[in-house]
Coordinates of C-alpha atoms in Angstrom, one line a residue:
X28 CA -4.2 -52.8 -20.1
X29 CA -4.0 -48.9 -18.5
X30 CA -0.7 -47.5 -17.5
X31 CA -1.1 -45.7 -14.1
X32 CA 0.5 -42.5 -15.4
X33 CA 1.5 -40.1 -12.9
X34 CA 0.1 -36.8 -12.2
X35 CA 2.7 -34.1 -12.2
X36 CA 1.6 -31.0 -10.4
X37 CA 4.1 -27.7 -10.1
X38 CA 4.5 -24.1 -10.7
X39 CA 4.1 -21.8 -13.7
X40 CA 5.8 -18.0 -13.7
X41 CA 3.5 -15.7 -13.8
X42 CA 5.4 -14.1 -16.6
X43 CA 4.8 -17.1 -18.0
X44 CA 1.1 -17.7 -17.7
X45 CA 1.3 -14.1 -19.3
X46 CA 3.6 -14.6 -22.2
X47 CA 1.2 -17.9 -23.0
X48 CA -2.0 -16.7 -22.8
X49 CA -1.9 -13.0 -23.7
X50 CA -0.2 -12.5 -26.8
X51 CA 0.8 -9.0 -26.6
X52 CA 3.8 -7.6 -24.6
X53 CA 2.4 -6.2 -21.1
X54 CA 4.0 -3.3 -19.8
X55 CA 3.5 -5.2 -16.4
X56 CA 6.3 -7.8 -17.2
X57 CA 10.1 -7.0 -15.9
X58 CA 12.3 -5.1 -19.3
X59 CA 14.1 -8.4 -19.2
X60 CA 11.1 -10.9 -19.6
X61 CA 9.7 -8.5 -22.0
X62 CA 12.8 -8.9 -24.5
X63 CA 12.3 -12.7 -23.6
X64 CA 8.8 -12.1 -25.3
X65 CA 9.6 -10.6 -27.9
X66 CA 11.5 -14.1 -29.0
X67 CA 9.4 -16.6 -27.6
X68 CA 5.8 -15.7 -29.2
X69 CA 4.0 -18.6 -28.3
X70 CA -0.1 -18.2 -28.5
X71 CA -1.6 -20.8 -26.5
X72 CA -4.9 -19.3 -27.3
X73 CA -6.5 -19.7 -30.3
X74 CA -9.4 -18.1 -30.3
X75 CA -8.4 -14.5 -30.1
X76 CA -11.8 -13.2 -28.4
X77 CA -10.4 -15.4 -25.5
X78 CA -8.0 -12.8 -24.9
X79 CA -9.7 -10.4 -23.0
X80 CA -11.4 -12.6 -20.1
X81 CA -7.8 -13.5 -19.5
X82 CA -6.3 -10.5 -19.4
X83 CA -9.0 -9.4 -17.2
X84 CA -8.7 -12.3 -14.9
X85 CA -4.9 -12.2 -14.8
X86 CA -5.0 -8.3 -14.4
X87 CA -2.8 -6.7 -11.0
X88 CA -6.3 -5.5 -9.6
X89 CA -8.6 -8.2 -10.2
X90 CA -6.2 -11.2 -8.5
X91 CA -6.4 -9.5 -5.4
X92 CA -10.2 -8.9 -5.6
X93 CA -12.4 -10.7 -3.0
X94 CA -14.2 -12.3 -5.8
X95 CA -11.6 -13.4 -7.7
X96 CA -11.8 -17.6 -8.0
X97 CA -8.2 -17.9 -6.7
X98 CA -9.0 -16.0 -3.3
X99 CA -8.3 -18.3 -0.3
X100 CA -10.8 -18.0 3.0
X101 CA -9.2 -15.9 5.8
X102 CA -6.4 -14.3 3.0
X103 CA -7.0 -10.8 2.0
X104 CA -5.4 -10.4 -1.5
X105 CA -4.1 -13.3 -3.7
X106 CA -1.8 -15.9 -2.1
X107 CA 1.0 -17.1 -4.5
X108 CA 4.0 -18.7 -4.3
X109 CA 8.1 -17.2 -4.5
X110 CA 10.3 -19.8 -5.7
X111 CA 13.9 -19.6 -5.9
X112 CA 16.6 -21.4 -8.2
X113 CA 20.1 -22.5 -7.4
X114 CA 21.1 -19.7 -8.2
X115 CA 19.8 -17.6 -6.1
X116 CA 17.5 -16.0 -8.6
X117 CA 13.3 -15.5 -7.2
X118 CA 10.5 -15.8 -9.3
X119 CA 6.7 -15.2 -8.3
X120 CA 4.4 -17.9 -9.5
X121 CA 1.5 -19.8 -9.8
X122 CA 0.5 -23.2 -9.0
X123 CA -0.6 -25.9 -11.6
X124 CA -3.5 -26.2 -9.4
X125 CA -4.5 -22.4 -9.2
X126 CA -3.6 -22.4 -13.5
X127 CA -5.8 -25.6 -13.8
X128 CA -8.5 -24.3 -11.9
X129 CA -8.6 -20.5 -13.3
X130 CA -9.0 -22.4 -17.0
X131 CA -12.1 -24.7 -16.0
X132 CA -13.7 -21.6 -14.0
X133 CA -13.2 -19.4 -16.9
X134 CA -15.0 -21.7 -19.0
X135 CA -17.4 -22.9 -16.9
X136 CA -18.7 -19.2 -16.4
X137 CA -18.7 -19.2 -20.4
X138 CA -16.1 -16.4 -20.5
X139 CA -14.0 -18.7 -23.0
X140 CA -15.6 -20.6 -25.8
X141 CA -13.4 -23.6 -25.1
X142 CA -11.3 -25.2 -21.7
X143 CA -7.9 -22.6 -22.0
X144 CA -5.1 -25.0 -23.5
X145 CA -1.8 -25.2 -20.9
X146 CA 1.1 -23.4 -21.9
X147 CA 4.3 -25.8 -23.3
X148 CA 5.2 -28.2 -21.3
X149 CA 8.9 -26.3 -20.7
X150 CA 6.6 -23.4 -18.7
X151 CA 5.9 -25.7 -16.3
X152 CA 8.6 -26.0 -13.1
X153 CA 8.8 -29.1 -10.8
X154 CA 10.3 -29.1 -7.0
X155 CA 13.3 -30.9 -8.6
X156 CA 13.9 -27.4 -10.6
X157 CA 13.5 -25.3 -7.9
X158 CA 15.7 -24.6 -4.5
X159 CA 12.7 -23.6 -2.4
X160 CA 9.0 -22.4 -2.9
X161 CA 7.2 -21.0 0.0
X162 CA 3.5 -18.9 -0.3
X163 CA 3.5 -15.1 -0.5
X164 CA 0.3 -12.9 -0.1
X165 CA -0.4 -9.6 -1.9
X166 CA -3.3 -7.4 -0.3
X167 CA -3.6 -5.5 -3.3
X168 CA -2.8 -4.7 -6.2
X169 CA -0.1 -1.8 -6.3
X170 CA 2.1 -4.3 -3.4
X171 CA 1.5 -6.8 -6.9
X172 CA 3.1 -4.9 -9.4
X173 CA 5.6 -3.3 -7.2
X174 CA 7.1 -7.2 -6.0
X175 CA 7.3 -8.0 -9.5
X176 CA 9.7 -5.1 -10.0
X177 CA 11.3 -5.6 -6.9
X178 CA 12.0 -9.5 -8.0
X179 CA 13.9 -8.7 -11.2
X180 CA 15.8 -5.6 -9.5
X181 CA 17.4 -8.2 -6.9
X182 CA 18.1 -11.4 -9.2
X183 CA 20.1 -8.8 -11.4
X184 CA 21.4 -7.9 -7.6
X185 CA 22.1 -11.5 -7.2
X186 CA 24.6 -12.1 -10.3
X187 CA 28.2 -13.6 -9.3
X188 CA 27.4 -12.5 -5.4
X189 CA 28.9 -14.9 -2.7
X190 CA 28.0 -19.0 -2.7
X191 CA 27.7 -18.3 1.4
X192 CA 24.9 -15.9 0.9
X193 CA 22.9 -17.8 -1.7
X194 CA 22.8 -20.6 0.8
X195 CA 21.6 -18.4 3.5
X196 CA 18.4 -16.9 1.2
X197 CA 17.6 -20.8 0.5
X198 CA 17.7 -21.5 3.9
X199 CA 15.8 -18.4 4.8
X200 CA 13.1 -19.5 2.2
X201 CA 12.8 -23.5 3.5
X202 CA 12.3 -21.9 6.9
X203 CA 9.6 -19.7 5.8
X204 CA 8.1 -22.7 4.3
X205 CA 8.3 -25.2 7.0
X206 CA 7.4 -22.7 9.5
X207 CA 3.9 -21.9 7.4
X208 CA 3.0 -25.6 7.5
X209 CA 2.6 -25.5 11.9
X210 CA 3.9 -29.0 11.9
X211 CA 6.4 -30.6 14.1
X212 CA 8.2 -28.7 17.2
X213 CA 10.5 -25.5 17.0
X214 CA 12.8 -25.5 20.6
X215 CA 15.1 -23.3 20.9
X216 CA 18.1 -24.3 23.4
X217 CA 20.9 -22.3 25.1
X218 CA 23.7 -23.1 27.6
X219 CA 25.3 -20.7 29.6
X220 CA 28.9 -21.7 31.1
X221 CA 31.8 -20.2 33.8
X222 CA 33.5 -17.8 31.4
X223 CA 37.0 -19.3 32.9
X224 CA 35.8 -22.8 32.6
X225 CA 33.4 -23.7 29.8
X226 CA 33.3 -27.2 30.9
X227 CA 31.5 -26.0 33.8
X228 CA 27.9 -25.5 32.9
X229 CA 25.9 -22.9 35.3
X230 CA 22.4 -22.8 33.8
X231 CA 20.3 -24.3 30.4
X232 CA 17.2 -22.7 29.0
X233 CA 14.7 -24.1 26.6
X234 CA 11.9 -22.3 24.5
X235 CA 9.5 -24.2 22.2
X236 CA 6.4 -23.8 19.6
X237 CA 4.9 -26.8 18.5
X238 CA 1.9 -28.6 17.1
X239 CA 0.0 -31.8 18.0
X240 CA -2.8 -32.9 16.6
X241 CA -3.1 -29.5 14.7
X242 CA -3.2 -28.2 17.9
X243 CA -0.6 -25.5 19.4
X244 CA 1.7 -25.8 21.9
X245 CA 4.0 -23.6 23.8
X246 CA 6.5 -24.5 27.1
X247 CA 9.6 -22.9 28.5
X248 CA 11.9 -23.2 31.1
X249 CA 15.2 -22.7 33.1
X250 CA 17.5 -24.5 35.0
X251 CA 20.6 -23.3 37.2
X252 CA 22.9 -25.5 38.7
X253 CA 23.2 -26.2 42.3
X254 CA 26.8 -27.3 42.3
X255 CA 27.5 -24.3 39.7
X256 CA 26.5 -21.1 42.1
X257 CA 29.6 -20.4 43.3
X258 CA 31.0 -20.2 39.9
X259 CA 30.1 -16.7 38.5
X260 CA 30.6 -14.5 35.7
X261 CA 31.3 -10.8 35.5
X262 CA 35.0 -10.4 33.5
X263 CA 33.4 -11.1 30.4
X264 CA 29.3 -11.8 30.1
X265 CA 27.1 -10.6 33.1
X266 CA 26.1 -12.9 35.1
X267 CA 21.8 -12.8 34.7
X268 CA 21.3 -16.6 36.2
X269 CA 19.0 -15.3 38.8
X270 CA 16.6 -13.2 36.0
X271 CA 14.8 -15.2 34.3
X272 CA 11.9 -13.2 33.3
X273 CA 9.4 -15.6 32.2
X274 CA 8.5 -17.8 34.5
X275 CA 10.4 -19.5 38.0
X276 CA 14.0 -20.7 37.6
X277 CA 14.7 -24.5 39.0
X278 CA 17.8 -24.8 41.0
X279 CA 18.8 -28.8 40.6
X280 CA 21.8 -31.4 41.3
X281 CA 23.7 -31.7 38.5
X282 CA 22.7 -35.0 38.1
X283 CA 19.1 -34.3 37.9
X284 CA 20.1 -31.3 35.6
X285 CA 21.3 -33.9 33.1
X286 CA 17.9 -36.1 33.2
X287 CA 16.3 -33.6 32.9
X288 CA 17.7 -32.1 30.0
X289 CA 17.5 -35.8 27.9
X290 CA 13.9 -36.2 29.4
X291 CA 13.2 -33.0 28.2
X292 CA 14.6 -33.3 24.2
X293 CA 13.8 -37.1 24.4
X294 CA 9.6 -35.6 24.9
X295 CA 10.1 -33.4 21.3
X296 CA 9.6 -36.5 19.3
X297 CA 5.9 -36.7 20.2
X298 CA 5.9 -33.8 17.9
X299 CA 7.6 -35.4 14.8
X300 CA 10.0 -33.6 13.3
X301 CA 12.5 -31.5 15.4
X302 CA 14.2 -28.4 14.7
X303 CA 16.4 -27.6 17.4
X304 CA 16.5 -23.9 17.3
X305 CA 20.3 -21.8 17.7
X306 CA 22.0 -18.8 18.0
X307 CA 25.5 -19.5 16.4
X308 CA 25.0 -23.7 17.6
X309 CA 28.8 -24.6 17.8
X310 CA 29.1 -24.8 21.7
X311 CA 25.7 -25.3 22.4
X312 CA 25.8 -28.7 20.3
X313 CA 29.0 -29.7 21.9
X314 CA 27.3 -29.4 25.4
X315 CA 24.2 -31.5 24.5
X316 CA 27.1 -33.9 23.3
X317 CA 29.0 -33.5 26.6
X318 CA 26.0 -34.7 28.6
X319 CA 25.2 -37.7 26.1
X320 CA 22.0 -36.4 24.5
X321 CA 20.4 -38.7 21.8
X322 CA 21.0 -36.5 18.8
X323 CA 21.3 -39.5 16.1
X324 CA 20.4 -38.2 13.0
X325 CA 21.1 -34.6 13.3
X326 CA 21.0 -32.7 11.0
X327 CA 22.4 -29.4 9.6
X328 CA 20.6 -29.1 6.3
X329 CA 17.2 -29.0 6.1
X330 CA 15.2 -31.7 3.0
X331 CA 13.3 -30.3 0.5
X332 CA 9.7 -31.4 1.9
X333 CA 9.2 -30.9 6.0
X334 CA 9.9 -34.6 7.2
X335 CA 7.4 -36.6 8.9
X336 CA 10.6 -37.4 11.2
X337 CA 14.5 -36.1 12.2
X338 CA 16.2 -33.8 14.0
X339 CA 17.5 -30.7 12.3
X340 CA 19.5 -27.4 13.5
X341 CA 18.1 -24.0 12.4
X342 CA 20.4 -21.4 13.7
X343 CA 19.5 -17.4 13.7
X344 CA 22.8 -16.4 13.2
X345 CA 22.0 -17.6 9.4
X346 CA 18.6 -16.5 8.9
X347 CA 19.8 -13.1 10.0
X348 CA 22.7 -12.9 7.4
X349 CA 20.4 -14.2 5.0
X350 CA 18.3 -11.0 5.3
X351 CA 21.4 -8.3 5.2
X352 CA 23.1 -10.1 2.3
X353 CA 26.3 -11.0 4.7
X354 CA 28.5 -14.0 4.1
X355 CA 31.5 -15.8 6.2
X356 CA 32.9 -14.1 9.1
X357 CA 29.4 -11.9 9.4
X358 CA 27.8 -13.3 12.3
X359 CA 25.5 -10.7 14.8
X360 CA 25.1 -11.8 18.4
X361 CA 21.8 -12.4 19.9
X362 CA 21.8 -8.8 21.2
X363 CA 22.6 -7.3 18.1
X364 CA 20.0 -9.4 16.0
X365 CA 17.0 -8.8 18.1
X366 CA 17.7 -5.2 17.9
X367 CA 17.5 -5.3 14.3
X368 CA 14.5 -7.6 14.3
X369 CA 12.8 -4.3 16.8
X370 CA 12.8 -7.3 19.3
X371 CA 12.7 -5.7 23.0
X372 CA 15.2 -7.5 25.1
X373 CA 15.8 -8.1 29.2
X374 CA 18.4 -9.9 30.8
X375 CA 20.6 -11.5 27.7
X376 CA 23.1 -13.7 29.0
X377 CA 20.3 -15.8 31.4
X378 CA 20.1 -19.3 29.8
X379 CA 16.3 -19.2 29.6
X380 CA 16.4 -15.5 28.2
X381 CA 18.1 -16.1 25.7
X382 CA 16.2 -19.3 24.4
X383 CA 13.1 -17.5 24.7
X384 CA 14.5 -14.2 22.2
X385 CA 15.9 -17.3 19.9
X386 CA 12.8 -18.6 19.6
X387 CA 11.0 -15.4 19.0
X388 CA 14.0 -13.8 16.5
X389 CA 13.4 -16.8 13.9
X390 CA 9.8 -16.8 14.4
X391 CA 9.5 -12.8 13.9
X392 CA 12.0 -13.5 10.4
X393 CA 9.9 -16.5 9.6
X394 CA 6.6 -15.2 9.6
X395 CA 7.1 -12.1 7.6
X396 CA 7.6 -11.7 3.7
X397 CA 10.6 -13.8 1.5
X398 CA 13.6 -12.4 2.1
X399 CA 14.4 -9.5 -0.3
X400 CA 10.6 -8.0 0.3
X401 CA 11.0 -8.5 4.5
X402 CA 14.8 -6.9 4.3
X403 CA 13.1 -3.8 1.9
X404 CA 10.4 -3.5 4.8
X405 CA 13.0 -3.4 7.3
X406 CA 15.7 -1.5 6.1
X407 CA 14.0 0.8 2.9
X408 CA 16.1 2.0 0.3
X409 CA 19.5 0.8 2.4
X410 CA 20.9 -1.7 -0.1
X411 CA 22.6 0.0 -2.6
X412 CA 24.9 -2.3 -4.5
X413 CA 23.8 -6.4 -4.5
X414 CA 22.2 -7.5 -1.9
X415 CA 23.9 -6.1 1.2
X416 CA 22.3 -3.9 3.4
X417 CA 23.7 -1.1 4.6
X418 CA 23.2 -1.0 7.8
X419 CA 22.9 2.9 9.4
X420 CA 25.5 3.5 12.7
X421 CA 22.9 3.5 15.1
X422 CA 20.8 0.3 13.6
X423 CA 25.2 -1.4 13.7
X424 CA 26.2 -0.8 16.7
X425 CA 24.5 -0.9 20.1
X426 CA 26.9 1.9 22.1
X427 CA 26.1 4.2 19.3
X428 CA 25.5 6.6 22.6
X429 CA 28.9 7.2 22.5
X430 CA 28.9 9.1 19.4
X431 CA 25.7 11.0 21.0
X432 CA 26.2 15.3 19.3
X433 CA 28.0 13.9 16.5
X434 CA 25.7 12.1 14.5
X435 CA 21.6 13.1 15.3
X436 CA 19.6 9.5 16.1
X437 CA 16.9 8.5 14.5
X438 CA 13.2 9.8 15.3
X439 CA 12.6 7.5 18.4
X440 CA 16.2 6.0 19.2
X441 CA 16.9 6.3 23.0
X442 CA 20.0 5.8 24.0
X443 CA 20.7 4.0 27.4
X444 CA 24.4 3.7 29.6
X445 CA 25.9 0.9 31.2
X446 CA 24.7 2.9 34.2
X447 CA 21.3 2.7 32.8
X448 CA 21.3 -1.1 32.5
X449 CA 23.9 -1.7 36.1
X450 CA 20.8 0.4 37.8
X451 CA 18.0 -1.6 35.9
X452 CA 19.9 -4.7 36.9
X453 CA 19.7 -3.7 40.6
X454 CA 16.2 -2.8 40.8
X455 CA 15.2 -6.3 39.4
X456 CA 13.7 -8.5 41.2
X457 CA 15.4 -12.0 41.0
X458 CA 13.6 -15.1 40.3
X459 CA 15.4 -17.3 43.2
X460 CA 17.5 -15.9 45.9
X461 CA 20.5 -18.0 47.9

């Protein structure tokens, strides 16, 4: 009687796929996985006049070609996968599926006398051995080479550095991933409260990207409360309620404020999974609590695999430390992070606002590159020592105007006052009036 045995799929390195089926050492290969080569001389190919299709197949310049057998439709360049380990440490790698198929096509084009053998068994990495995986594209062949060097510059970075960051980069990474699949809803939320009383809610804003049916969606809005207007804020946080600058604010009871908002989050699960989107989540959770919003299930971390199901909190405040390297106590306001993300701002502190530039921080972070490549993009040459960036004064610290004669700005920096922004303010046009 057959025994249903199960197909295991997974990744190879691409050292790995290197190491096994080209026997010399390539110059290509990181210093430290060329000593590993040195020891581990494994030939998976027996037929030495094998050698050269591979190495030509496998070569920097031909995986990117637009012929190559591994090129996907609508991708310019190769598409492979980054997967990280517990540790922290990244590795660049191919799928069993792209190794399997590269070893038929070879020898279905008769450039190998025989079907290429796999390499050991050992090579080959399961999700179970691996944090997070998430697909990477290179358009060519020098971004190739240079990632590879990259890679094994930052996991020697990565040795003893904090357990705080090395959550944050696998968090990063499952966002990346999740994100790429356009399943499920992304909403961001915010609250804004009197800054004397924050049991006294004034406004909520919501901000959302999902999919149904393959099929993108997108909705925002704002609410202010009408039993909240007389209750403003100046001491501490403007007070913005009346600027939302994307669409018209609704002014409601406070009863029908809280309906709404549960009539509102209660609608996500059409989507499937939820990830209710945050800038630093610990007050904004407790007011969803406050006004007895179903959140059964929530959860802070997010599974291996994107659910078909749940609720799940992604919060910015993370994905942004995870890209300068910061651990515990580092956390960058809203303001601060969209200005590092080159994310224009108007009218923080507006409850619908500030949803909307959560929504668009993590998507602008999720989008790009993993995170050591996007953080070289974005700050080049600025991480010195680990992983930590180092940030320059103008990219740290918005009122870097003050220091204006001092220390020159960057090509392009413009500085702006409080008078600037108290003048800007005035000449808005707000979205309701009293």
């Amino acid at each position: 009687m057959p025994v249903n045995v199960p197909v295991v799929t997974g990744y190879y390195r691409y050292t790995d796929i290197w190491f096994e089926w080209y026997a010399h050492v390539p110059f290509t290969l990181s210093a430290t996985d060329r000593r590993k080569c040195e020891h581990i001389r494994h030939q998976a190919l027996p037929d030495i006049d094998d050698r050269a299709p591979i190495k030509a197949i496998l070569s920097h310049d031909a995986l990117v070609h637009p012929d190559h057998p591994l090129q996907v439709e609508g991708i310019k360049g190769i598409q492979m996968y980054m997967g990280t380990f517990p540790t922290g440490e990244a590795r660049l790698l191919f799928s069993s599926r792209q190794v399997d198929y590269l070893r038929y096509w070879l020898h279905a084009m008769k450039l190998t006398k025989d079907i290429v053998p796999l390499p050991y068994s050992d090579c080959l990495l399961t999700e179970s051995n691996l944090k997070t995986v998430s697909p990477v594209v290179y358009p060519d062949g020098g971004s190739l080479r240079n990632a590879i060097k990259a890679i094994d510059k930052n996991n020697k970075r990565l040795k003893g550095s904090n357990p705080l960051v090395t959550h944050r980069r696998h968090l990063f990474e499952r966002v990346r991933t999740f994100w790429a699949e356009k399943r499920g809803v992304w909403c961001a939320l915010d609250f804004e409260a009197w800054e004397r009383d924050h049991t006294i809610l004034t406004e909520f804003g919501w901000s959302l990207t999902g999919w149904k049916d393959g099929s993108l969606v997108e909705d925002r809005g704002h609410f202010i409360v009408e039993e909240a207007r007389a209750y403003t804020n100046s001491q501490y946080v403007p007070d913005y309620r009346y600027n939302y600058t994307l669409g018209e604010s609704e002014i409601v009871k406070r009863t029908a404020f809280k309906k709404r908002i549960h009539d509102m989050i209660g609608s996500l699960s059409e989507y499937g999974p939820i990830f209710l989107v945050f800038h630093d989540n610990n007050q904004d959770i407790k007011d969803l609590k406050k006004l007895e919003v179903d959140l059964n299930g929530l959860s802070y971390v997010l599974p291996d695999n994107i659910p078909d199901s749940g609720i799940f909190v992604i919060d910015t405040s993370d994905l942004i430390g995870a890209l300068l390297g910061e651990g515990a106590g580092d956390k960058r306001s809203l303001e601060k992070t969209c200005g590092l993300l080159q994310i224009p701002t108007k009218f923080l502190h507006n409850a619908g606002n500030d949803a909307h530039y959560t929504l668009l921080s993590m998507q602008e972070m999720a989008k790009g590159d993993p995170v050591d490549i996007q953080r070289e993009k974005r700050w080049p040459n600025q991480t010195p020592a680990g992983v930590k960036v180092e940030l320059k004064p103008w990219q740290e610290d918005s009122d870097y105007s003050d220091e204006e004669g001092i220390i020159p700005p960057p090509s392009g920096y413009k500085f702006t006052t409080d008078v600037d922004e108290a003048d800007a303010a005035t000449n808005e046009k707000p979205t309701d009036k009293l």
